[in-house]
Amino acid sequence: QVQLVESGGGLVRPGGSVRLSCTASGFNLDGYVIGWFRQVPGKEREGISCMSTADGTTYHADSVKGRFTFSRDNARNTVYLQMDNLKPEDTADYYCAAGLYGSTVQAMCVLKVAWTYWGQGTQVTVSS
């Protein structure tokens, strides 16, 4: 089965950190663009961090730039989003996605198009 599964969400205090995982099954992430998106109820899904596994090109939304970083474990077919200095406004459902290039990494992240596979999401709550 072709699948993306997110994990690592939970409750974290403001200023704290959490690392989200996205593991692919049924296909190899090599050559895909990987994206992280978040959504809160009643609001549009936001592309926050996207990266090409082919050349390492990375985009981060201004809201998370300098706080969120990508990493990858090729052997586990897994990508990670390290989220540091978390703020209450980071509270959301977080989704990973994979797709082949339709345009630039930034455009894919901002426009939320050309994504083939989506995970089911993991909740992150930032609260004291």
JSON list of N, CA and C in Angstrom, two decimals, residues 4-46:
[
{"chain": "A", "resi": 4, "resn": "LEU", "atom": "N", "xyz": [1.67, 7.53, 3.44]},
{"chain": "A", "resi": 4, "resn": "LEU", "atom": "CA", "xyz": [2.48, 8.38, 4.28]},
{"chain": "A", "resi": 4, "resn": "LEU", "atom": "C", "xyz": [1.86, 8.40, 5.66]},
{"chain": "A", "resi": 5, "resn": "VAL", "atom": "N", "xyz": [2.68, 8.25, 6.69]},
{"chain": "A", "resi": 5, "resn": "VAL", "atom": "CA", "xyz": [2.21, 8.23, 8.05]},
{"chain": "A", "resi": 5, "resn": "VAL", "atom": "C", "xyz": [3.01, 9.24, 8.87]},
{"chain": "A", "resi": 6, "resn": "GLU", "atom": "N", "xyz": [2.30, 10.18, 9.50]},
{"chain": "A", "resi": 6, "resn": "GLU", "atom": "CA", "xyz": [2.93, 11.16, 10.37]},
{"chain": "A", "resi": 6, "resn": "GLU", "atom": "C", "xyz": [2.87, 10.67, 11.81]},
{"chain": "A", "resi": 7, "resn": "SER", "atom": "N", "xyz": [3.84, 11.10, 12.59]},
{"chain": "A", "resi": 7, "resn": "SER", "atom": "CA", "xyz": [3.84, 10.81, 14.01]},
{"chain": "A", "resi": 7, "resn": "SER", "atom": "C", "xyz": [4.67, 11.87, 14.72]},
{"chain": "A", "resi": 8, "resn": "GLY", "atom": "N", "xyz": [4.59, 11.89, 16.04]},
{"chain": "A", "resi": 8, "resn": "GLY", "atom": "CA", "xyz": [5.39, 12.79, 16.84]},
{"chain": "A", "resi": 8, "resn": "GLY", "atom": "C", "xyz": [4.66, 13.96, 17.43]},
{"chain": "A", "resi": 9, "resn": "GLY", "atom": "N", "xyz": [3.40, 14.14, 17.09]},
{"chain": "A", "resi": 9, "resn": "GLY", "atom": "CA", "xyz": [2.65, 15.24, 17.63]},
{"chain": "A", "resi": 9, "resn": "GLY", "atom": "C", "xyz": [2.29, 15.02, 19.08]},
{"chain": "A", "resi": 10, "resn": "GLY", "atom": "N", "xyz": [1.81, 16.08, 19.70]},
{"chain": "A", "resi": 10, "resn": "GLY", "atom": "CA", "xyz": [1.42, 16.02, 21.09]},
{"chain": "A", "resi": 10, "resn": "GLY", "atom": "C", "xyz": [1.38, 17.40, 21.70]},
{"chain": "A", "resi": 11, "resn": "LEU", "atom": "N", "xyz": [1.42, 17.43, 23.02]},
{"chain": "A", "resi": 11, "resn": "LEU", "atom": "CA", "xyz": [1.37, 18.67, 23.78]},
{"chain": "A", "resi": 11, "resn": "LEU", "atom": "C", "xyz": [2.78, 19.13, 24.12]},
{"chain": "A", "resi": 12, "resn": "VAL", "atom": "N", "xyz": [3.06, 20.40, 23.87]},
{"chain": "A", "resi": 12, "resn": "VAL", "atom": "CA", "xyz": [4.37, 20.97, 24.15]},
{"chain": "A", "resi": 12, "resn": "VAL", "atom": "C", "xyz": [4.17, 22.37, 24.71]},
{"chain": "A", "resi": 13, "resn": "ARG", "atom": "N", "xyz": [5.06, 22.78, 25.60]},
{"chain": "A", "resi": 13, "resn": "ARG", "atom": "CA", "xyz": [4.97, 24.10, 26.20]},
{"chain": "A", "resi": 13, "resn": "ARG", "atom": "C", "xyz": [5.51, 25.16, 25.25]},
{"chain": "A", "resi": 14, "resn": "PRO", "atom": "N", "xyz": [5.02, 26.40, 25.36]},
{"chain": "A", "resi": 14, "resn": "PRO", "atom": "CA", "xyz": [5.60, 27.47, 24.55]},
{"chain": "A", "resi": 14, "resn": "PRO", "atom": "C", "xyz": [7.11, 27.55, 24.75]},
{"chain": "A", "resi": 15, "resn": "GLY", "atom": "N", "xyz": [7.83, 27.72, 23.66]},
{"chain": "A", "resi": 15, "resn": "GLY", "atom": "CA", "xyz": [9.27, 27.73, 23.69]},
{"chain": "A", "resi": 15, "resn": "GLY", "atom": "C", "xyz": [9.91, 26.37, 23.59]},
{"chain": "A", "resi": 16, "resn": "GLY", "atom": "N", "xyz": [9.11, 25.32, 23.65]},
{"chain": "A", "resi": 16, "resn": "GLY", "atom": "CA", "xyz": [9.62, 23.97, 23.57]},
{"chain": "A", "resi": 16, "resn": "GLY", "atom": "C", "xyz": [9.80, 23.51, 22.14]},
{"chain": "A", "resi": 17, "resn": "SER", "atom": "N", "xyz": [10.13, 22.23, 22.01]},
{"chain": "A", "resi": 17, "resn": "SER", "atom": "CA", "xyz": [10.44, 21.65, 20.71]},
{"chain": "A", "resi": 17, "resn": "SER", "atom": "C", "xyz": [9.74, 20.31, 20.54]},
{"chain": "A", "resi": 18, "resn": "VAL", "atom": "N", "xyz": [9.51, 19.96, 19.30]},
{"chain": "A", "resi": 18, "resn": "VAL", "atom": "CA", "xyz": [8.97, 18.66, 18.96]},
{"chain": "A", "resi": 18, "resn": "VAL", "atom": "C", "xyz": [9.49, 18.29, 17.58]},
{"chain": "A", "resi": 19, "resn": "ARG", "atom": "N", "xyz": [9.64, 17.01, 17.34]},
{"chain": "A", "resi": 19, "resn": "ARG", "atom": "CA", "xyz": [10.06, 16.53, 16.03]},
{"chain": "A", "resi": 19, "resn": "ARG", "atom": "C", "xyz": [8.98, 15.64, 15.45]},
{"chain": "A", "resi": 20, "resn": "LEU", "atom": "N", "xyz": [8.48, 16.03, 14.29]},
{"chain": "A", "resi": 20, "resn": "LEU", "atom": "CA", "xyz": [7.50, 15.24, 13.58]},
{"chain": "A", "resi": 20, "resn": "LEU", "atom": "C", "xyz": [8.19, 14.31, 12.59]},
{"chain": "A", "resi": 21, "resn": "SER", "atom": "N", "xyz": [7.63, 13.12, 12.42]},
{"chain": "A", "resi": 21, "resn": "SER", "atom": "CA", "xyz": [8.14, 12.15, 11.48]},
{"chain": "A", "resi": 21, "resn": "SER", "atom": "C", "xyz": [7.12, 11.89, 10.38]},
{"chain": "A", "resi": 22, "resn": "CYS", "atom": "N", "xyz": [7.62, 11.62, 9.20]},
{"chain": "A", "resi": 22, "resn": "CYS", "atom": "CA", "xyz": [6.78, 11.24, 8.07]},
{"chain": "A", "resi": 22, "resn": "CYS", "atom": "C", "xyz": [7.45, 10.07, 7.37]},
{"chain": "A", "resi": 23, "resn": "THR", "atom": "N", "xyz": [6.84, 8.91, 7.47]},
{"chain": "A", "resi": 23, "resn": "THR", "atom": "CA", "xyz": [7.40, 7.69, 6.91]},
{"chain": "A", "resi": 23, "resn": "THR", "atom": "C", "xyz": [6.59, 7.24, 5.71]},
{"chain": "A", "resi": 24, "resn": "ALA", "atom": "N", "xyz": [7.28, 6.95, 4.63]},
{"chain": "A", "resi": 24, "resn": "ALA", "atom": "CA", "xyz": [6.64, 6.49, 3.40]},
{"chain": "A", "resi": 24, "resn": "ALA", "atom": "C", "xyz": [6.67, 4.98, 3.31]},
{"chain": "A", "resi": 25, "resn": "SER", "atom": "N", "xyz": [5.57, 4.41, 2.87]},
{"chain": "A", "resi": 25, "resn": "SER", "atom": "CA", "xyz": [5.47, 2.99, 2.61]},
{"chain": "A", "resi": 25, "resn": "SER", "atom": "C", "xyz": [4.97, 2.79, 1.19]},
{"chain": "A", "resi": 26, "resn": "GLY", "atom": "N", "xyz": [5.50, 1.79, 0.52]},
{"chain": "A", "resi": 26, "resn": "GLY", "atom": "CA", "xyz": [5.05, 1.47, -0.82]},
{"chain": "A", "resi": 26, "resn": "GLY", "atom": "C", "xyz": [5.73, 2.23, -1.93]},
{"chain": "A", "resi": 27, "resn": "PHE", "atom": "N", "xyz": [6.56, 3.19, -1.60]},
{"chain": "A", "resi": 27, "resn": "PHE", "atom": "CA", "xyz": [7.35, 3.92, -2.58]},
{"chain": "A", "resi": 27, "resn": "PHE", "atom": "C", "xyz": [8.54, 4.54, -1.89]},
{"chain": "A", "resi": 28, "resn": "ASN", "atom": "N", "xyz": [9.54, 4.89, -2.66]},
{"chain": "A", "resi": 28, "resn": "ASN", "atom": "CA", "xyz": [10.76, 5.49, -2.15]},
{"chain": "A", "resi": 28, "resn": "ASN", "atom": "C", "xyz": [10.67, 7.00, -2.26]},
{"chain": "A", "resi": 29, "resn": "LEU", "atom": "N", "xyz": [10.96, 7.70, -1.18]},
{"chain": "A", "resi": 29, "resn": "LEU", "atom": "CA", "xyz": [10.89, 9.15, -1.19]},
{"chain": "A", "resi": 29, "resn": "LEU", "atom": "C", "xyz": [11.94, 9.81, -2.08]},
{"chain": "A", "resi": 30, "resn": "ASP", "atom": "N", "xyz": [12.98, 9.08, -2.42]},
{"chain": "A", "resi": 30, "resn": "ASP", "atom": "CA", "xyz": [14.04, 9.64, -3.24]},
{"chain": "A", "resi": 30, "resn": "ASP", "atom": "C", "xyz": [13.47, 10.12, -4.57]},
{"chain": "A", "resi": 31, "resn": "GLY", "atom": "N", "xyz": [13.72, 11.38, -4.88]},
{"chain": "A", "resi": 31, "resn": "GLY", "atom": "CA", "xyz": [13.24, 11.98, -6.11]},
{"chain": "A", "resi": 31, "resn": "GLY", "atom": "C", "xyz": [11.95, 12.77, -5.95]},
{"chain": "A", "resi": 32, "resn": "TYR", "atom": "N", "xyz": [11.31, 12.67, -4.81]},
{"chain": "A", "resi": 32, "resn": "TYR", "atom": "CA", "xyz": [10.07, 13.39, -4.55]},
{"chain": "A", "resi": 32, "resn": "TYR", "atom": "C", "xyz": [10.35, 14.72, -3.84]},
{"chain": "A", "resi": 33, "resn": "VAL", "atom": "N", "xyz": [9.42, 15.63, -3.99]},
{"chain": "A", "resi": 33, "resn": "VAL", "atom": "CA", "xyz": [9.35, 16.80, -3.14]},
{"chain": "A", "resi": 33, "resn": "VAL", "atom": "C", "xyz": [8.50, 16.44, -1.93]},
{"chain": "A", "resi": 34, "resn": "ILE", "atom": "N", "xyz": [8.98, 16.79, -0.75]},
{"chain": "A", "resi": 34, "resn": "ILE", "atom": "CA", "xyz": [8.29, 16.51, 0.50]},
{"chain": "A", "resi": 34, "resn": "ILE", "atom": "C", "xyz": [7.79, 17.83, 1.07]},
{"chain": "A", "resi": 35, "resn": "GLY", "atom": "N", "xyz": [6.56, 17.83, 1.53]},
{"chain": "A", "resi": 35, "resn": "GLY", "atom": "CA", "xyz": [5.98, 19.04, 2.10]},
{"chain": "A", "resi": 35, "resn": "GLY", "atom": "C", "xyz": [5.37, 18.80, 3.47]},
{"chain": "A", "resi": 36, "resn": "TRP", "atom": "N", "xyz": [5.44, 19.82, 4.29]},
{"chain": "A", "resi": 36, "resn": "TRP", "atom": "CA", "xyz": [4.75, 19.84, 5.57]},
{"chain": "A", "resi": 36, "resn": "TRP", "atom": "C", "xyz": [3.73, 20.97, 5.53]},
{"chain": "A", "resi": 37, "resn": "PHE", "atom": "N", "xyz": [2.52, 20.66, 5.91]},
{"chain": "A", "resi": 37, "resn": "PHE", "atom": "CA", "xyz": [1.41, 21.60, 5.91]},
{"chain": "A", "resi": 37, "resn": "PHE", "atom": "C", "xyz": [0.74, 21.57, 7.27]},
{"chain": "A", "resi": 38, "resn": "ARG", "atom": "N", "xyz": [0.06, 22.65, 7.60]},
{"chain": "A", "resi": 38, "resn": "ARG", "atom": "CA", "xyz": [-0.69, 22.67, 8.84]},
{"chain": "A", "resi": 38, "resn": "ARG", "atom": "C", "xyz": [-2.03, 23.36, 8.63]},
{"chain": "A", "resi": 39, "resn": "GLN", "atom": "N", "xyz": [-2.98, 22.99, 9.47]},
{"chain": "A", "resi": 39, "resn": "GLN", "atom": "CA", "xyz": [-4.33, 23.51, 9.34]},
{"chain": "A", "resi": 39, "resn": "GLN", "atom": "C", "xyz": [-4.99, 23.58, 10.70]},
{"chain": "A", "resi": 40, "resn": "VAL", "atom": "N", "xyz": [-5.69, 24.67, 10.93]},
{"chain": "A", "resi": 40, "resn": "VAL", "atom": "CA", "xyz": [-6.51, 24.83, 12.12]},
{"chain": "A", "resi": 40, "resn": "VAL", "atom": "C", "xyz": [-7.96, 24.89, 11.67]},
{"chain": "A", "resi": 41, "resn": "PRO", "atom": "N", "xyz": [-8.90, 24.54, 12.54]},
{"chain": "A", "resi": 41, "resn": "PRO", "atom": "CA", "xyz": [-10.31, 24.54, 12.13]},
{"chain": "A", "resi": 41, "resn": "PRO", "atom": "C", "xyz": [-10.76, 25.90, 11.61]},
{"chain": "A", "resi": 42, "resn": "GLY", "atom": "N", "xyz": [-11.46, 25.87, 10.48]},
{"chain": "A", "resi": 42, "resn": "GLY", "atom": "CA", "xyz": [-12.00, 27.08, 9.89]},
{"chain": "A", "resi": 42, "resn": "GLY", "atom": "C", "xyz": [-11.01, 27.89, 9.08]},
{"chain": "A", "resi": 43, "resn": "LYS", "atom": "N", "xyz": [-9.77, 27.44, 8.97]},
{"chain": "A", "resi": 43, "resn": "LYS", "atom": "CA", "xyz": [-8.77, 28.18, 8.22]},
{"chain": "A", "resi": 43, "resn": "LYS", "atom": "C", "xyz": [-8.18, 27.33, 7.11]},
{"chain": "A", "resi": 44, "resn": "GLU", "atom": "N", "xyz": [-7.60, 28.00, 6.14]},
{"chain": "A", "resi": 44, "resn": "GLU", "atom": "CA", "xyz": [-7.00, 27.33, 4.99]},
{"chain": "A", "resi": 44, "resn": "GLU", "atom": "C", "xyz": [-5.73, 26.60, 5.39]},
{"chain": "A", "resi": 45, "resn": "ARG", "atom": "N", "xyz": [-5.50, 25.45, 4.77]},
{"chain": "A", "resi": 45, "resn": "ARG", "atom": "CA", "xyz": [-4.27, 24.72, 5.00]},
{"chain": "A", "resi": 45, "resn": "ARG", "atom": "C", "xyz": [-3.08, 25.53, 4.51]},
{"chain": "A", "resi": 46, "resn": "GLU", "atom": "N", "xyz": [-2.03, 25.56, 5.31]},
{"chain": "A", "resi": 46, "resn": "GLU", "atom": "CA", "xyz": [-0.86, 26.38, 5.04]},
{"chain": "A", "resi": 46, "resn": "GLU", "atom": "C", "xyz": [0.36, 25.50, 4.79]}
]
